[in-house]
Tab-separated table of C-alpha atoms in Angstrom:
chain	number	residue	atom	x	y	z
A	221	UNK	CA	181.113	-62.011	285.833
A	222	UNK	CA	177.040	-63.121	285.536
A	223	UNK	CA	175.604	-64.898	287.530
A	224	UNK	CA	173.106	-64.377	289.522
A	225	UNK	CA	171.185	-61.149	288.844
A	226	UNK	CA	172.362	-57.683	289.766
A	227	UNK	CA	175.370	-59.194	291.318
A	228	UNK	CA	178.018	-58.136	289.101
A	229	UNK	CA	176.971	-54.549	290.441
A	230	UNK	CA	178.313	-55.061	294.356
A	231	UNK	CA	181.327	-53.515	294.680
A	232	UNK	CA	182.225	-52.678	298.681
A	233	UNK	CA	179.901	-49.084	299.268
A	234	UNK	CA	181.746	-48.014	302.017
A	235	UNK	CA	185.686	-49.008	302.147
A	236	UNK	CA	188.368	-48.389	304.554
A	237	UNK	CA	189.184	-49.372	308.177
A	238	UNK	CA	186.179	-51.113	309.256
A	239	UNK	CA	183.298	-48.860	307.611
A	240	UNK	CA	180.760	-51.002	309.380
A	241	UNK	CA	181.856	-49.449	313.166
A	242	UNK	CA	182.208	-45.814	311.141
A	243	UNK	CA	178.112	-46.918	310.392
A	244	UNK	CA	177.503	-48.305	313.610
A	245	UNK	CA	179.274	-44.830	314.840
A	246	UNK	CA	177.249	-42.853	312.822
A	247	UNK	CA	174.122	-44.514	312.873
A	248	UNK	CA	173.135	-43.334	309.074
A	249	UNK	CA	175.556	-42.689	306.266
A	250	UNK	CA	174.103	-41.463	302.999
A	251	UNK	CA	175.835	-42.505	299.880
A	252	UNK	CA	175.662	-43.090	296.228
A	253	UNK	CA	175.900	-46.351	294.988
A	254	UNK	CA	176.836	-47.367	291.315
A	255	UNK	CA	176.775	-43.857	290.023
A	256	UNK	CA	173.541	-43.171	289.866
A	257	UNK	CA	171.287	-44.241	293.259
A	258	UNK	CA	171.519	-41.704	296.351
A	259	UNK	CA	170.749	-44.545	299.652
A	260	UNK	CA	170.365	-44.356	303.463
A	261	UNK	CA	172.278	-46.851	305.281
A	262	UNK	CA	171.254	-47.302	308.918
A	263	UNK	CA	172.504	-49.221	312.020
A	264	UNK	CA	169.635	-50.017	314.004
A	265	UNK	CA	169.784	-52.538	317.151
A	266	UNK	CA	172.482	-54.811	315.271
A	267	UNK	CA	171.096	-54.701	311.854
A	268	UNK	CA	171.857	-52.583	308.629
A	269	UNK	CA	168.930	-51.224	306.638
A	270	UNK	CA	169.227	-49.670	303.093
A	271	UNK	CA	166.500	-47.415	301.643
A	272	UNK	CA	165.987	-44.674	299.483
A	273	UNK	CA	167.132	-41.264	301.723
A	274	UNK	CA	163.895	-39.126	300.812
A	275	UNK	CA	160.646	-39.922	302.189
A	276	UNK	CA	158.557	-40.862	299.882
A	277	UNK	CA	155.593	-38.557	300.763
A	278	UNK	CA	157.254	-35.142	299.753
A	279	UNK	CA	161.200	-35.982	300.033
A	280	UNK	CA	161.930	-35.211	303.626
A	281	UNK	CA	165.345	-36.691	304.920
A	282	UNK	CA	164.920	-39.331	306.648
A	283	UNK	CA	168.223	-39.337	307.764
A	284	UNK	CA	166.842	-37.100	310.608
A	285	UNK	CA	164.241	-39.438	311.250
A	286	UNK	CA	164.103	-41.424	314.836
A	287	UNK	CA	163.381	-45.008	314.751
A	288	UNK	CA	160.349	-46.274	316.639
A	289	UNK	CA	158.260	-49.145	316.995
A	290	UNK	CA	155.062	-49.547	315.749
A	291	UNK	CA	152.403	-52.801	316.326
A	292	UNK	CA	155.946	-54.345	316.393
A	293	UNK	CA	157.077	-53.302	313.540
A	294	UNK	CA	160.532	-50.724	313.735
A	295	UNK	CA	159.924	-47.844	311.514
A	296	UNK	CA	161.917	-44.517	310.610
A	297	UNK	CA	159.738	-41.462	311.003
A	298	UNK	CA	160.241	-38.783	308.911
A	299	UNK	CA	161.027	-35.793	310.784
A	300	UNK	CA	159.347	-33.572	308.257
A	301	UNK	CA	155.453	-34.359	308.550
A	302	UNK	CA	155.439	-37.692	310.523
A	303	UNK	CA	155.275	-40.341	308.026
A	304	UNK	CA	155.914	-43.746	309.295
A	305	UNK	CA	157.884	-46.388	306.697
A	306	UNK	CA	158.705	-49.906	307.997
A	307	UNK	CA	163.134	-50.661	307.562
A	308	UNK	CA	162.320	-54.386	306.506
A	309	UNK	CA	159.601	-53.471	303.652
A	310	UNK	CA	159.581	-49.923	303.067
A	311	UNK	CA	155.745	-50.047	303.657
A	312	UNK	CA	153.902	-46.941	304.828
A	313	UNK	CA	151.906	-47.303	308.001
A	314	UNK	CA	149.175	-45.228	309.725
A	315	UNK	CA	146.401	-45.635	312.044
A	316	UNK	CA	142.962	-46.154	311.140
A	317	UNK	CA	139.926	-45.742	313.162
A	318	UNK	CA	137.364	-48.785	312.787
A	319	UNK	CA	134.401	-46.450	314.506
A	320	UNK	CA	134.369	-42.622	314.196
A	321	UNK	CA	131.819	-42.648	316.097
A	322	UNK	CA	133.183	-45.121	319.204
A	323	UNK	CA	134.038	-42.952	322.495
A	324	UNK	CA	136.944	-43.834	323.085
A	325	UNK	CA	138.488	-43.819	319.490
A	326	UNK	CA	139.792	-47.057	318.960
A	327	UNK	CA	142.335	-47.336	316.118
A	328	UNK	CA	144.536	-49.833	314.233
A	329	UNK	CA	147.699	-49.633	312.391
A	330	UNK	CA	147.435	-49.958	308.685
A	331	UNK	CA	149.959	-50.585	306.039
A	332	UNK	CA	149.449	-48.531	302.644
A	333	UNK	CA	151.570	-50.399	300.694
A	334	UNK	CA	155.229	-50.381	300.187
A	335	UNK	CA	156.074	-46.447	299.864
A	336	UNK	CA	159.866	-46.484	299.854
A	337	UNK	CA	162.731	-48.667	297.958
A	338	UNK	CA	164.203	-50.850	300.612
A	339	UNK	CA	167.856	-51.852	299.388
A	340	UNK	CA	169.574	-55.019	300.543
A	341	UNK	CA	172.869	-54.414	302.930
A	342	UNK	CA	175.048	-57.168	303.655
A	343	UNK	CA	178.195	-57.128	305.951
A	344	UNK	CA	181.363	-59.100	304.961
A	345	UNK	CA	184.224	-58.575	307.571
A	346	UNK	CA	183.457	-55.109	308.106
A	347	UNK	CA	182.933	-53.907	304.545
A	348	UNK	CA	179.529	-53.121	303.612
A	349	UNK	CA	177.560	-53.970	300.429
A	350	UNK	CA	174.740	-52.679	299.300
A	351	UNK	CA	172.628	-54.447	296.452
A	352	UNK	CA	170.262	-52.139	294.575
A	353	UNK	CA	166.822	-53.103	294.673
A	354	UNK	CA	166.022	-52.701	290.800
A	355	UNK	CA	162.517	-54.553	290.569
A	356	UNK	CA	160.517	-52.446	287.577
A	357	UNK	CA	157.520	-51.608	289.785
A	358	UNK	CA	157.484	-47.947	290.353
A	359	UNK	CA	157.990	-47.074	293.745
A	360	UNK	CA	156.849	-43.453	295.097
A	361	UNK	CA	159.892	-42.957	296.854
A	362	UNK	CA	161.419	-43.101	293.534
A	363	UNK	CA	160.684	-39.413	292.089
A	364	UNK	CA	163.220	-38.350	294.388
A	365	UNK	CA	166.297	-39.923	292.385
A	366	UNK	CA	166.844	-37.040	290.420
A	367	UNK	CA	169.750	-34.380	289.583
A	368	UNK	CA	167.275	-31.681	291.045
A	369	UNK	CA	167.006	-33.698	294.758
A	370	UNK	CA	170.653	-34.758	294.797
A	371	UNK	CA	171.896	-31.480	294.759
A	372	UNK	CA	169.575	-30.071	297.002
A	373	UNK	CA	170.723	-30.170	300.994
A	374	UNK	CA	168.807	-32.848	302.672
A	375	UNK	CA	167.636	-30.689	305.600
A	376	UNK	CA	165.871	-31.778	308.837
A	377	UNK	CA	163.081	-29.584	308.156
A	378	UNK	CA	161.140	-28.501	305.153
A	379	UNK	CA	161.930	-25.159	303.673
A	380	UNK	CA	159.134	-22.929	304.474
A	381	UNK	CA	156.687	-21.906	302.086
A	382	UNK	CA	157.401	-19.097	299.657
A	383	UNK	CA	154.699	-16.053	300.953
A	384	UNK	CA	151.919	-15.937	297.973
């Protein structure tokens, strides 16, 4: 039925005996959710985290990524150039330095903004759920949700550059 907003679209993502310990197994399943949405499901320290699966700086797979803390905030980092995106916000993070000049460098972490589509995960007695985050606002990480990235390997590394 309606009701509240987007909820008619949750059907269990991941069925069968107890998919959450097959996540908590796996650490990071990748599936596609209502037909049309390719997401990253990870099992971090006790908590499930949906996002988008390509980073959203030039679609590396994050599903290689390692998790790491940053100014206390967990982050996957994209194994492909580096890039740093917060599980709870999907916000891109990176260090800036206040003084170029200052010996020794002294630098802060920044946010740029959120960078990736974070998707809500909920757990009911071991079936997962995952609620698409469908706000409007353009997202970068959305230019990956295409026919042309979904059929294309997720790989841990970029390909190499063709030679000019």
């Amino acid at each position: 039925g309606e009701g509240l907003h987007g909820i008619s679209l949750i059907r269990p993502c991941f069925t069968g005996d107890n998919i959450k310990q097959d996540i908590v197994k796996a650490r990071r399943v990748t599936k596609m959710v209502n037909g049309y949405r390719d997401i990253l499901v990870l099992y971090h320290q006790g908590q499930l985290h949906a996002m988008d699966p390509r980073c959203y700086h030039s679609g590396g797979a994050l599903q290689y990524g390692d998790i790491e803390e940053f100014n206390g905030r967990l982050c996957i980092v994209c194994p492909w150039h580096k890039y740093k995106i917060t599980l709870a916000e999907g916000e891109g993070l990176y260090q800036a330095v206040e003084d170029p000049s200052a010996k020794p460098l002294i630098t802060h972490w920044r946010s740029k903004g959120v960078k990736q589509r974070i998707h809500k995960v909920t757990e009911v007695n071991g079936n997962v759920y995952v609620t698409l985050n469908d706000s409007r606002e353009a997202i970068e990480s959305d230019v990956y949700q295409t026919e042309r990235y979904r059929t294309d390997l997720l790989e841990p590394q970029p390909k190499p550059m063709a030679k000019k």
